[in-house]
Coordinates of C-alpha atoms (C1' of nucleotides) and ligand atoms in Angstrom, one line a residue:
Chain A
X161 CA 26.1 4.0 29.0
X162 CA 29.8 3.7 27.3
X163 CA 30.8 0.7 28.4
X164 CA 33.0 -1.2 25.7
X165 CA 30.0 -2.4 23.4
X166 CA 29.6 0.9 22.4
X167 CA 32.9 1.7 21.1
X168 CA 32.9 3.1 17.2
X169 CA 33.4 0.8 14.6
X170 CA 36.4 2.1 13.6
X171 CA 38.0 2.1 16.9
X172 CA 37.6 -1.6 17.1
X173 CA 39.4 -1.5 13.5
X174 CA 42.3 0.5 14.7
X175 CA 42.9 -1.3 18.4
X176 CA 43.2 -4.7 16.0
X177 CA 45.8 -2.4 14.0
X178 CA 47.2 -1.2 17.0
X179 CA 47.4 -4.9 18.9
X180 CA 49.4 -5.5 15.5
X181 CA 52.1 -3.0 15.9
X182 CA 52.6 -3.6 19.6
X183 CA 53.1 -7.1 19.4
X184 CA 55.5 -6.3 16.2
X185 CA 57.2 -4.1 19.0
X186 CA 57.5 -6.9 21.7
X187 CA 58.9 -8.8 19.1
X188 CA 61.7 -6.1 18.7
X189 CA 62.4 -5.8 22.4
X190 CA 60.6 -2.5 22.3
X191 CA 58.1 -2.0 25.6
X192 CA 57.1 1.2 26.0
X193 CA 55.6 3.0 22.7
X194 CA 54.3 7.2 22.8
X195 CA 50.8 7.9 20.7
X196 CA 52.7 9.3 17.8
X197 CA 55.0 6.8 17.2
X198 CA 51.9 4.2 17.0
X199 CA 50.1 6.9 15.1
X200 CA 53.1 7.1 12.7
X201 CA 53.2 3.9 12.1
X202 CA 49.4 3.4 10.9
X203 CA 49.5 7.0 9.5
X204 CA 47.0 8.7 11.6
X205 CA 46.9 11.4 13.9
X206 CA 48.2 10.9 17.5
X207 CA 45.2 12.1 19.1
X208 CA 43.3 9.9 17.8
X209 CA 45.4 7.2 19.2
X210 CA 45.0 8.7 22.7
X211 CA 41.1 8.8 22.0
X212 CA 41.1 5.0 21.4
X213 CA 43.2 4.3 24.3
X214 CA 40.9 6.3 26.9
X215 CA 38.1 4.9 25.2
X216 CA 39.1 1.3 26.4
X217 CA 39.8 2.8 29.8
X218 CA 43.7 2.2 29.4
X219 CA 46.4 4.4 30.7
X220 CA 49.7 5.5 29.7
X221 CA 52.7 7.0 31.6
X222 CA 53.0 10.6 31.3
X223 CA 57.2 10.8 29.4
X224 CA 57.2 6.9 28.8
X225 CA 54.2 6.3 27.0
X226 CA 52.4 3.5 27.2
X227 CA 53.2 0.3 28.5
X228 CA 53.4 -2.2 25.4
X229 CA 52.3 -5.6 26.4
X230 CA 49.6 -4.3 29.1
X231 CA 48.3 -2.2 26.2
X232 CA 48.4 -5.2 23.9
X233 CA 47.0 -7.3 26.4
X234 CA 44.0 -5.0 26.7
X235 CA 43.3 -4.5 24.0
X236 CA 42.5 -8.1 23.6
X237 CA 40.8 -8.1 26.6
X238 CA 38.4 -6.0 24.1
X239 CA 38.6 -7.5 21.2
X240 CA 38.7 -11.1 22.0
X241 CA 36.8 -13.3 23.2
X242 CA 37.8 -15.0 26.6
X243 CA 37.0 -19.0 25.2
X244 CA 38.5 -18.0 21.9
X245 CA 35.9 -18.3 18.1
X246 CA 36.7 -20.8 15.6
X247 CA 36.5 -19.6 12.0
X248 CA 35.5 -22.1 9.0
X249 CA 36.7 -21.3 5.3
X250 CA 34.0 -22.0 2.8
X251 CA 35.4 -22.9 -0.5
X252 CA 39.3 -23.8 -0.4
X253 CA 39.7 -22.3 -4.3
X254 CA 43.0 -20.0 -4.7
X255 CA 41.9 -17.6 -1.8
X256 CA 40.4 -19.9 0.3
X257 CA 43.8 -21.1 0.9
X258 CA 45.9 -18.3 1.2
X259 CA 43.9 -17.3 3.8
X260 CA 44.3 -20.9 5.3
X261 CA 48.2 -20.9 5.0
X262 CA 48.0 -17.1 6.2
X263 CA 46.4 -17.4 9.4
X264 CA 48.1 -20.3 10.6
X265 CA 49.2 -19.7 14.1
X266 CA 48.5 -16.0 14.0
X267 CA 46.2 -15.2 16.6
X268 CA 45.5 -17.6 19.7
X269 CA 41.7 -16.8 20.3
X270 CA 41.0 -16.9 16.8
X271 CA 41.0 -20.2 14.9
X272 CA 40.6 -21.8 11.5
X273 CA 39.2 -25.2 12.7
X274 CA 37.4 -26.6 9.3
X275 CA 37.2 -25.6 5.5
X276 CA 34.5 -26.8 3.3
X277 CA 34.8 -27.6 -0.5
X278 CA 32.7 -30.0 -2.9
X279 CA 35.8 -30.7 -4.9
X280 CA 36.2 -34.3 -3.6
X281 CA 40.4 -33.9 -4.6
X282 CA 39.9 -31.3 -1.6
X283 CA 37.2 -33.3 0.9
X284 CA 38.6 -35.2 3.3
X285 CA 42.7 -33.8 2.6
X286 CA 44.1 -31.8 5.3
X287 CA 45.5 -28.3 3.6
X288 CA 48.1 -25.8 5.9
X289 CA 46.9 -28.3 8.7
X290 CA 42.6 -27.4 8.5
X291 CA 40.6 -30.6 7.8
X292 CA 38.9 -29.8 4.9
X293 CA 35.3 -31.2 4.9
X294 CA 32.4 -31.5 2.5
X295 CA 30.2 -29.0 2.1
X296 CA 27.2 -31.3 3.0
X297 CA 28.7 -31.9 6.3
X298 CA 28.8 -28.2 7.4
X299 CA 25.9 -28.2 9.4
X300 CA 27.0 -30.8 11.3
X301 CA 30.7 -30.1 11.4
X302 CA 29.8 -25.9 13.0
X303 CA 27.7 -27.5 15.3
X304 CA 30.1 -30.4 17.2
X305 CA 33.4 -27.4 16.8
X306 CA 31.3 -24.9 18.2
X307 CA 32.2 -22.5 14.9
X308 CA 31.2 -18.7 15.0
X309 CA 32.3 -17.5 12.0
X310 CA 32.4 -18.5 8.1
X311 CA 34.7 -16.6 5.5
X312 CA 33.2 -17.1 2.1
X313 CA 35.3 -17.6 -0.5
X314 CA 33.5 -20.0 -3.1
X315 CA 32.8 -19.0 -6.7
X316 CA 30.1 -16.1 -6.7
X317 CA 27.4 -18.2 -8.0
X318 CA 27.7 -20.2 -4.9
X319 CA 28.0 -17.8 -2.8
X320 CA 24.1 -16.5 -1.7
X321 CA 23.8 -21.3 -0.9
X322 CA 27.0 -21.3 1.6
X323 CA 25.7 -18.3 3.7
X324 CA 22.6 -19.7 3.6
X325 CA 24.0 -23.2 4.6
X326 CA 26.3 -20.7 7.5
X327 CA 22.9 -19.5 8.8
X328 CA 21.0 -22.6 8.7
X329 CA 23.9 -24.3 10.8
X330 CA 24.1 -21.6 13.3
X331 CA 26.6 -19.2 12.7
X332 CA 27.0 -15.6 14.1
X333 CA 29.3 -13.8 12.2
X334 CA 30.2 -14.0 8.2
X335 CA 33.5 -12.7 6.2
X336 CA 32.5 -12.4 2.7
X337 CA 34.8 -12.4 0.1
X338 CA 32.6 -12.6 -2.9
X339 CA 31.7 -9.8 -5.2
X340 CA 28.4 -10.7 -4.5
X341 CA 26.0 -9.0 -1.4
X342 CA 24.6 -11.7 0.6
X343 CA 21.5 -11.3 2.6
X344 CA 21.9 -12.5 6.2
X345 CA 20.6 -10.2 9.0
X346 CA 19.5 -10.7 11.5
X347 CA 21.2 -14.1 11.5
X348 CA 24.6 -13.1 11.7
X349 CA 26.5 -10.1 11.6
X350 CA 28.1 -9.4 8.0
X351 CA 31.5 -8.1 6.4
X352 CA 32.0 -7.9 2.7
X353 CA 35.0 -7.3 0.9
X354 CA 36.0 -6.8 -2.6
X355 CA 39.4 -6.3 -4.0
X356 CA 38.4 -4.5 -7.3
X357 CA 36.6 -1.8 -4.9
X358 CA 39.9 -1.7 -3.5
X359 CA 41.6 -1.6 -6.7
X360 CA 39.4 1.2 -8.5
X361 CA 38.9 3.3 -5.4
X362 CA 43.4 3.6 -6.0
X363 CA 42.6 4.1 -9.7
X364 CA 40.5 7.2 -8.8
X365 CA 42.7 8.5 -6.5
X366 CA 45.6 8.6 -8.4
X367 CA 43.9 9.7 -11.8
X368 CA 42.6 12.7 -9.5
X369 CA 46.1 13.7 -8.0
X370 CA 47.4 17.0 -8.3
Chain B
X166 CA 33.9 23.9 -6.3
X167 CA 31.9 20.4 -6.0
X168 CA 33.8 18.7 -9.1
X169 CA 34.1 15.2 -9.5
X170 CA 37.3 15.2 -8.4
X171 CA 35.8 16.3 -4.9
X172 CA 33.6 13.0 -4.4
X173 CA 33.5 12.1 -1.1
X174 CA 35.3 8.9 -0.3
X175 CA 33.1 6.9 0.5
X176 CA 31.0 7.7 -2.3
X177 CA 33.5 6.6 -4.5
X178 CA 33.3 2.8 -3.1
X179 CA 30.1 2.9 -3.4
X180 CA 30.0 3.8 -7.5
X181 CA 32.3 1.0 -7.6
X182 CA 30.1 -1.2 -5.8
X183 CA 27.0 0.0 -8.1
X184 CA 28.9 -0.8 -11.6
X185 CA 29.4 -4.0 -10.1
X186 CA 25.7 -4.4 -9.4
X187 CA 24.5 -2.8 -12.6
X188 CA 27.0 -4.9 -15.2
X189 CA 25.5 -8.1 -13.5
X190 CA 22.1 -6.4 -14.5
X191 CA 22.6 -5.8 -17.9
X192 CA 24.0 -9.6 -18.1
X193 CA 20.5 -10.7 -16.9
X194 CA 18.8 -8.3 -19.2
X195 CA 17.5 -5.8 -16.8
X196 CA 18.0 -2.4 -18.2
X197 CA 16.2 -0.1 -15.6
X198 CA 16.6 -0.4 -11.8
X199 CA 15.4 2.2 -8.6
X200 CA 17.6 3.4 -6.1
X201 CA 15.8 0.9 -3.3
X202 CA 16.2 -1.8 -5.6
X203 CA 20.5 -1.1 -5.9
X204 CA 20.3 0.3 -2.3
X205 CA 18.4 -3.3 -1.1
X206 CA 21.6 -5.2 -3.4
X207 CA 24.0 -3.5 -1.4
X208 CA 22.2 -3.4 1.8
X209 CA 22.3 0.5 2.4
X210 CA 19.9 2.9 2.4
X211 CA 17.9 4.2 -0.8
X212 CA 18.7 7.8 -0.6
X213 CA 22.6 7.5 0.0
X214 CA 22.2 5.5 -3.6
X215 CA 19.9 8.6 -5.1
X216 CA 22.7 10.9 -2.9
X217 CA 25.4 9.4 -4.6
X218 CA 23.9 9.7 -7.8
X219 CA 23.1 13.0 -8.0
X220 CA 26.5 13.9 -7.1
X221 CA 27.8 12.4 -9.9
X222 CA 25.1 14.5 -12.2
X223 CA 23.2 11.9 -13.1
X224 CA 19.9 11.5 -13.9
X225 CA 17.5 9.0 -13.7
X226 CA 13.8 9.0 -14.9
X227 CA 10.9 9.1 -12.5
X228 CA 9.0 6.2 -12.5
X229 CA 11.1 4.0 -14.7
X230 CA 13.9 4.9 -12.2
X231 CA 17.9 4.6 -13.6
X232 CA 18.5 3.4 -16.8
X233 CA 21.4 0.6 -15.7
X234 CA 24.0 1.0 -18.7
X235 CA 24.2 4.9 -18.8
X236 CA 24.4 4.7 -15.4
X237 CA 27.0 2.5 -15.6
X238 CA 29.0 4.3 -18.9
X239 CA 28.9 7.4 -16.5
X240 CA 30.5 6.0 -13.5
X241 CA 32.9 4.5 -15.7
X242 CA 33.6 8.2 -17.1
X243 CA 34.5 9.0 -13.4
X244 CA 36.5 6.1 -12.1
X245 CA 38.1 5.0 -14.7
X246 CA 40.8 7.2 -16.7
X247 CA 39.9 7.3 -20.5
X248 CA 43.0 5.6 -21.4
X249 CA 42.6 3.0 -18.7
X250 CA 45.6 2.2 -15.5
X251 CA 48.1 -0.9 -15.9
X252 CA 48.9 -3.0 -12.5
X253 CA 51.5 -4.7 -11.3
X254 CA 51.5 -7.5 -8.5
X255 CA 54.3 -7.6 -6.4
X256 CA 54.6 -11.3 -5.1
X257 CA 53.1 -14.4 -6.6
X258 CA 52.5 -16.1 -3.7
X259 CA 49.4 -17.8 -3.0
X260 CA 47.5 -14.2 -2.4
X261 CA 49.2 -12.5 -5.6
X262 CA 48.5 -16.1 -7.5
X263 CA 44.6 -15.8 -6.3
X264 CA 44.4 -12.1 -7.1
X265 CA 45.4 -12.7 -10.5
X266 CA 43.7 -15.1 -11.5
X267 CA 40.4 -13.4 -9.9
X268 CA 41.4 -10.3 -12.2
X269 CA 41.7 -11.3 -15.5
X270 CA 39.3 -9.9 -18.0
X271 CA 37.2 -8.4 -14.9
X272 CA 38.0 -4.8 -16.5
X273 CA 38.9 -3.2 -19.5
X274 CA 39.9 0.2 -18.0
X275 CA 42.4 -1.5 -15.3
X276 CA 44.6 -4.8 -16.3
X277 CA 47.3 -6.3 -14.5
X278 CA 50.1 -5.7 -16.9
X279 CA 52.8 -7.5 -15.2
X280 CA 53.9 -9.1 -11.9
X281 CA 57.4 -9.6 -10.4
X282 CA 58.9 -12.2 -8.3
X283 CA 62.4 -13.2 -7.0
X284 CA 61.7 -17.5 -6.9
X285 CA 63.7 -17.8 -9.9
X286 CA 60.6 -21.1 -10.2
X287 CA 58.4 -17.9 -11.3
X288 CA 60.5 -16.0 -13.1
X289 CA 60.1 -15.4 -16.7
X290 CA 56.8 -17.5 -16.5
X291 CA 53.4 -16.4 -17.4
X292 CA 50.7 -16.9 -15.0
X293 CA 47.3 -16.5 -15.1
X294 CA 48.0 -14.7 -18.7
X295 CA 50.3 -12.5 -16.5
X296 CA 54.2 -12.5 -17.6
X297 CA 55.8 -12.9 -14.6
X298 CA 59.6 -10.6 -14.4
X299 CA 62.5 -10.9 -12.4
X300 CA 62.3 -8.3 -9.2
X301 CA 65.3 -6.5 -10.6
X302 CA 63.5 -5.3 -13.6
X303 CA 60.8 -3.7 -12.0
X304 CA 61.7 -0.3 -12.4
X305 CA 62.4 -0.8 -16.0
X306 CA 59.3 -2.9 -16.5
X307 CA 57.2 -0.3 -14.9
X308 CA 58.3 2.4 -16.9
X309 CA 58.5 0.5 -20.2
X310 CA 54.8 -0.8 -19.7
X311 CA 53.5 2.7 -17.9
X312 CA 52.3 0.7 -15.1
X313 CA 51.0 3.2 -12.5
X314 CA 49.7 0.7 -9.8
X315 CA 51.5 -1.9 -7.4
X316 CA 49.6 -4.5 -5.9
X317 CA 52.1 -5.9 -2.8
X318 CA 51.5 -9.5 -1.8
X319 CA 54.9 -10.1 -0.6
X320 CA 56.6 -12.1 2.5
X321 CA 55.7 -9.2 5.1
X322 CA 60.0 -8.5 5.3
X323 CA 59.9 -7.8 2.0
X324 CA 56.7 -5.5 2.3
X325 CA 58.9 -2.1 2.6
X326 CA 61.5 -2.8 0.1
X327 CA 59.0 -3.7 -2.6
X328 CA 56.8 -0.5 -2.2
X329 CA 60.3 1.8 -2.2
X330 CA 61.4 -0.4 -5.3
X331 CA 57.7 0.8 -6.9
X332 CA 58.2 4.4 -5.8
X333 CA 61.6 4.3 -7.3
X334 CA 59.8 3.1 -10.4
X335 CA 57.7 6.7 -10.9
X336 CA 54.6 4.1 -9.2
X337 CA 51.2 6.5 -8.5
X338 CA 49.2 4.2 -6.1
X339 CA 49.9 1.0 -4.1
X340 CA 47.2 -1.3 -2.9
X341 CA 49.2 -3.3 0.2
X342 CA 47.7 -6.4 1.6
X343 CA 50.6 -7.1 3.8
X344 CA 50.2 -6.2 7.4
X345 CA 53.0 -4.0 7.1
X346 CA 52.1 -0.3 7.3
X347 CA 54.2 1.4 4.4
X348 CA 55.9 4.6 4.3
X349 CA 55.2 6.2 0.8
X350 CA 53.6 9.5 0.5
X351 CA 53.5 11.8 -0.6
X352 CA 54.9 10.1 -3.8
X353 CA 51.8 7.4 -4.2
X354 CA 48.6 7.4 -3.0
X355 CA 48.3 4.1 -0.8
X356 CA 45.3 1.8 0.4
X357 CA 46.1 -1.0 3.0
X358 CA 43.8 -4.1 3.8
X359 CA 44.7 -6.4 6.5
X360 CA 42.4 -9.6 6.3
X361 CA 43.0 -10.1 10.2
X362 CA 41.6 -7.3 11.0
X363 CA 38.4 -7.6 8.9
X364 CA 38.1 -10.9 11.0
X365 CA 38.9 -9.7 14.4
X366 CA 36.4 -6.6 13.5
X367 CA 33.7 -9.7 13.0
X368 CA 34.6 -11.8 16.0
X369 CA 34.4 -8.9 17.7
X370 CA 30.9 -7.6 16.9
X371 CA 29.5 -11.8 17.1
X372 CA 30.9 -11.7 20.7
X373 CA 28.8 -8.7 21.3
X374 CA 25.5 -9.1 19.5
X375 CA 22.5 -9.4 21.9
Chain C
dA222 C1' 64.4 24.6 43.5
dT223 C1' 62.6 26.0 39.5
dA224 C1' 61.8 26.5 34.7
dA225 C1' 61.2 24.3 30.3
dC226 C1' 59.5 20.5 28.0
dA227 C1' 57.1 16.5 26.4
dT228 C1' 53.4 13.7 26.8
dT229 C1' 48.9 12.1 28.3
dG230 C1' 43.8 12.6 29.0
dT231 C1' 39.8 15.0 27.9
dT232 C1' 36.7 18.4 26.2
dA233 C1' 35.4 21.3 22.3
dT234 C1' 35.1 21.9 17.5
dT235 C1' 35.1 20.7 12.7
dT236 C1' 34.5 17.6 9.1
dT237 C1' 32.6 13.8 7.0
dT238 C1' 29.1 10.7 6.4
dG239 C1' 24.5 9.1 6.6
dT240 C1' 19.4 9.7 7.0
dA241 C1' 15.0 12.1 7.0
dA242 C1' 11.8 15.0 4.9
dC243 C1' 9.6 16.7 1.3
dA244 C1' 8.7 19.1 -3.2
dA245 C1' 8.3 18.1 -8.1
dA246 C1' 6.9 15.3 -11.7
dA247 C1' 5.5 11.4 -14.4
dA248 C1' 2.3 7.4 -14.8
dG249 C1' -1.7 5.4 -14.2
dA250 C1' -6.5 5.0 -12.1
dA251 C1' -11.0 6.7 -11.5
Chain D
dT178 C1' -9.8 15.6 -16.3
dT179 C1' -8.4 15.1 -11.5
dC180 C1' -6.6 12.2 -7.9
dT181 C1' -3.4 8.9 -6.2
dT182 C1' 0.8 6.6 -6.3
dT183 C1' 5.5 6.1 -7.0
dT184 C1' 9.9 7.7 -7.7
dT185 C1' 13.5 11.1 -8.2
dG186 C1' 16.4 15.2 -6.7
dT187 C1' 17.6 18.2 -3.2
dT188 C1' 17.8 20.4 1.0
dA189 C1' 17.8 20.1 5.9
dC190 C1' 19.1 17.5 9.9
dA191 C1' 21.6 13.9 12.7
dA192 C1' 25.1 10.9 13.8
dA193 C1' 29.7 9.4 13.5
dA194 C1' 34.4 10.2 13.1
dA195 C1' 38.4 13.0 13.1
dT196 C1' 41.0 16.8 14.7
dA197 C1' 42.2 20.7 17.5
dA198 C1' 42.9 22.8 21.8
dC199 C1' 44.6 22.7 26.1
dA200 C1' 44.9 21.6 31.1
dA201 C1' 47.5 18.4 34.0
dT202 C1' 51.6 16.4 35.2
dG203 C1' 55.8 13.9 35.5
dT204 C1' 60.7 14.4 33.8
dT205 C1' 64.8 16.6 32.8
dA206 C1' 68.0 20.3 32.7
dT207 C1' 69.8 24.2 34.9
Ligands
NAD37 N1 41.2 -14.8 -6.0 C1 41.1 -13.6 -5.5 O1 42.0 -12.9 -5.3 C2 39.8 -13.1 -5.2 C3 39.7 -11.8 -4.9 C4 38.5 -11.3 -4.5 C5 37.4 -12.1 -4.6 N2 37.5 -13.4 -4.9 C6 36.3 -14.2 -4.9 O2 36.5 -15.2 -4.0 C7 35.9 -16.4 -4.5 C8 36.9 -17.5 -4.6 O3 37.9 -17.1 -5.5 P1 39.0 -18.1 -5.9 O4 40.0 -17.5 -6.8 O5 39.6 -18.8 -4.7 O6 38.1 -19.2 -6.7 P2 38.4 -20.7 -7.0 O7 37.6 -21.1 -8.1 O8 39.9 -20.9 -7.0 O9 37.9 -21.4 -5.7 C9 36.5 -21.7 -5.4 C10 36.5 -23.0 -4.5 O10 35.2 -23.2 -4.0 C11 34.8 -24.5 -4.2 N3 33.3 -24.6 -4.2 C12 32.5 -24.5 -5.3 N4 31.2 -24.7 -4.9 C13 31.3 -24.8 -3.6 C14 30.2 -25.0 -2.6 N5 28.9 -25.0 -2.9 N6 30.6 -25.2 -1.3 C15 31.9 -25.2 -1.0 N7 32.9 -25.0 -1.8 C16 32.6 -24.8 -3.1 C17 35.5 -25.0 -5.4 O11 35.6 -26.4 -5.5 C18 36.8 -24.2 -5.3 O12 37.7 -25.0 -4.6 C19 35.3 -16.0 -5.8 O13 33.9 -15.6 -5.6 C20 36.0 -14.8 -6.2 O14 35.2 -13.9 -7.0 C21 38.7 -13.9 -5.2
NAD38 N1 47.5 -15.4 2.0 C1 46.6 -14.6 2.5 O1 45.4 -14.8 2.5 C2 47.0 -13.3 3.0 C3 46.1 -12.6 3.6 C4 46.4 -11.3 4.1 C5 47.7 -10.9 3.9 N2 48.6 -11.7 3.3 C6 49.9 -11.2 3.2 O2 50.2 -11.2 1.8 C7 51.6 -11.5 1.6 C8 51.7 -12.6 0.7 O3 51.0 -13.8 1.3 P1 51.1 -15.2 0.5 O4 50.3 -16.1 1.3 O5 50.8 -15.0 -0.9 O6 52.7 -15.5 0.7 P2 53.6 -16.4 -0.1 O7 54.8 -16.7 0.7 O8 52.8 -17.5 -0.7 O9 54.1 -15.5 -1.4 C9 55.1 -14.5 -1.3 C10 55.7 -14.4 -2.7 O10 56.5 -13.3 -2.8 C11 57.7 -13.6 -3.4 N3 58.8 -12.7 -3.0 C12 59.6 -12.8 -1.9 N4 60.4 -11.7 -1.9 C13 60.1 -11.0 -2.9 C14 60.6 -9.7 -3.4 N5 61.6 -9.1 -2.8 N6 60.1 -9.2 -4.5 C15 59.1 -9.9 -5.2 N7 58.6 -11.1 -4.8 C16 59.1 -11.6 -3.6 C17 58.0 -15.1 -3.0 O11 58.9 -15.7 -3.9 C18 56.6 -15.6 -3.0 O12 56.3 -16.1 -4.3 C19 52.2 -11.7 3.0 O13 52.8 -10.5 3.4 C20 51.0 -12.0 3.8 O14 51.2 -11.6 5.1 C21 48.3 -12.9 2.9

DNA sequence: ATAACATTGTTATTTTTGTAACAAAAAGAA
DNA sequence: TTCTTTTTGTTACAAAAATAACAATGTTAT
């Protein structure tokens, strides 16, 4: 079967990159977009584009490309769900909100509905317009929202108790911003990142340039 | 030739990831560790750690399994130049604020050396240790300093500008977390992370779990 | 009309990445 | 000692991802 479950993991990275770019485009007045000028713009190779495109069973217009906002719109078709997910932040420390303030109003189907903190100068505030919560009410605060998804991004030594406390109140799916590997499968599907990977992966690459 | 200098990508993430491990080892007074014990921390699989490893000529002892700070001293030896890298953080928003703050002290081999800003409210201040410059005085900054590495956190229409200002600076590697893609090779070597994307990738994969 | 061209869609191939399999060897048990 | 267990190092294999090749086809120019 190749129905749209199976599409690679890093397809479903680039059509969220690509969704990006289009709806840049609409933005611009720009509605029809070729494979190399998308693949220009997130430096990859055009055929690859193409690839993703057929893969989601979309189809482009032989000399005009393809069609910007049905394109966009598929894509979401893909990526999003129809009823939208809610997202919780778990810690509202520096990065906790940036990312608050950052996703405000970006994406429709995808919502920050509640932050946690056990800070009580942050319970009970409302920061870039999320409610923020105690962290003893999580439980019951995913469970009446209906939230999918936690981002983590408490101190590290707190880190392993909020996914836990994610888990235990239901969620499916956890961003992890902590430098430390939590332990949730089969729960709930996992993404970590780390900015000094980030940072010394660079710091290799450009000691190692010719 | 299979140099160092040839590590697969990946592989190179992955060291990172392992010093990270391993230093919080030797914190907790653990001095030898296995490959399924590191691969279990990271959630991957115990011969990619041994893989990696041996690529890096390595060697562990049997039975007693890696000895965590050589280990550690000889990834250092291959991801981090001898004389260490100097950052700078372009923007200190709320992002380049969190960032850092999160870095300070974290490494010896790669500091944040300076960050730049035009809110004349930042300007000449120090932040998080950091001295905070004028945008202007980037270029001279960077060369004064020897910085070789831009972090962007920037309003996302000031994304290009910045990373041309850095190139313009003699800047080898740029770590962008705008969601703007940037045009600057083949002068630095560039790594982009869109947080969006990391999301959607999750909400994606919760929508279709079984 | 017709030829030249540009662009998509798709299959084939290559490259990269990850996993399995297993020999070798050290440690400990019998 | 000899056998069993455990763990590394390495080669062989598999899977995933990226790229190349190219046919098909609409568009434009002549
Ligand atoms: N700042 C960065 O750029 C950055 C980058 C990468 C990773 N990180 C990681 O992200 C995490 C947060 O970083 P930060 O700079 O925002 O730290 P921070 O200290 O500014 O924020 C942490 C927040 O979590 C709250 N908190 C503590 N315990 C909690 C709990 N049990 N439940 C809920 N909230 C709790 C604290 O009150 C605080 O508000 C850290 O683990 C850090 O290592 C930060
Ligand atoms: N906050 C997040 O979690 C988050 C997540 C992903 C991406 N981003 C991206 O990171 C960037 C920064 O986000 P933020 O939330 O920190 O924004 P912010 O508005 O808080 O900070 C931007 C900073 O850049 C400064 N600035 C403006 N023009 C400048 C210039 N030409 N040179 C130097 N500095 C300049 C501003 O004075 C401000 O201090 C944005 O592009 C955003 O899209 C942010």
């Amino acid at each position: 079967m190749n129905s749209v479950k199976n599409l690679p993991e890093k397809t479903i990275e680039r059509l969220s990159q690509y969704r990006r770019v289009l709806l840049d485009c609409l933005r611009q007045g720009k509605y029809n977009i070729y494979s190399h000028e998308l693949a220009s713009l997130l430096h990859i190779n055009p055929v690859q584009v193409r690839r993703d495109i057929m893969l989601i069973g979309h189809n482009g217009t032989l000399r005009k490309g393809y069609d910007v906002k049905r394109l966009s719109d598929m894509i979401g078709t893909i990526i999003d769900s129809k009823e939208g997910q809610k997202v919780a932040v778990v810690g509202v420390g520096n990065l906790g909100r940036a990312i608050m303030t950052y996703f405000q109003g970006k994406r429709t189907k995808l919502v920050i509905a509640a932050a946690f903190d056990t800070d009580p100068a942050k319970v009970n505030r409302v920061i870039a317009g999320i409610r923020c919560y105690a962290a003893s009410e999580m439980e019951e605060v995913i469970r009446k929202e209906g939230i999918t998804i936690g981002v983590i991004t408490v101190p590290p030594d707190k880190a392993a108790e909020s996914a836990e406390k994610l888990v235990m109140a239901g969620i499916r799916g956890i961003l992890n911003y902590t430098p430390v590997a939590l332990n949730v499968e089969p729960h709930a599907y996992l993404e970590e990142y780390d900015m000094v990977t980030s940072l010394e992966k660079v710091a290799f690459f450009v000691k190692n340039r010719s």
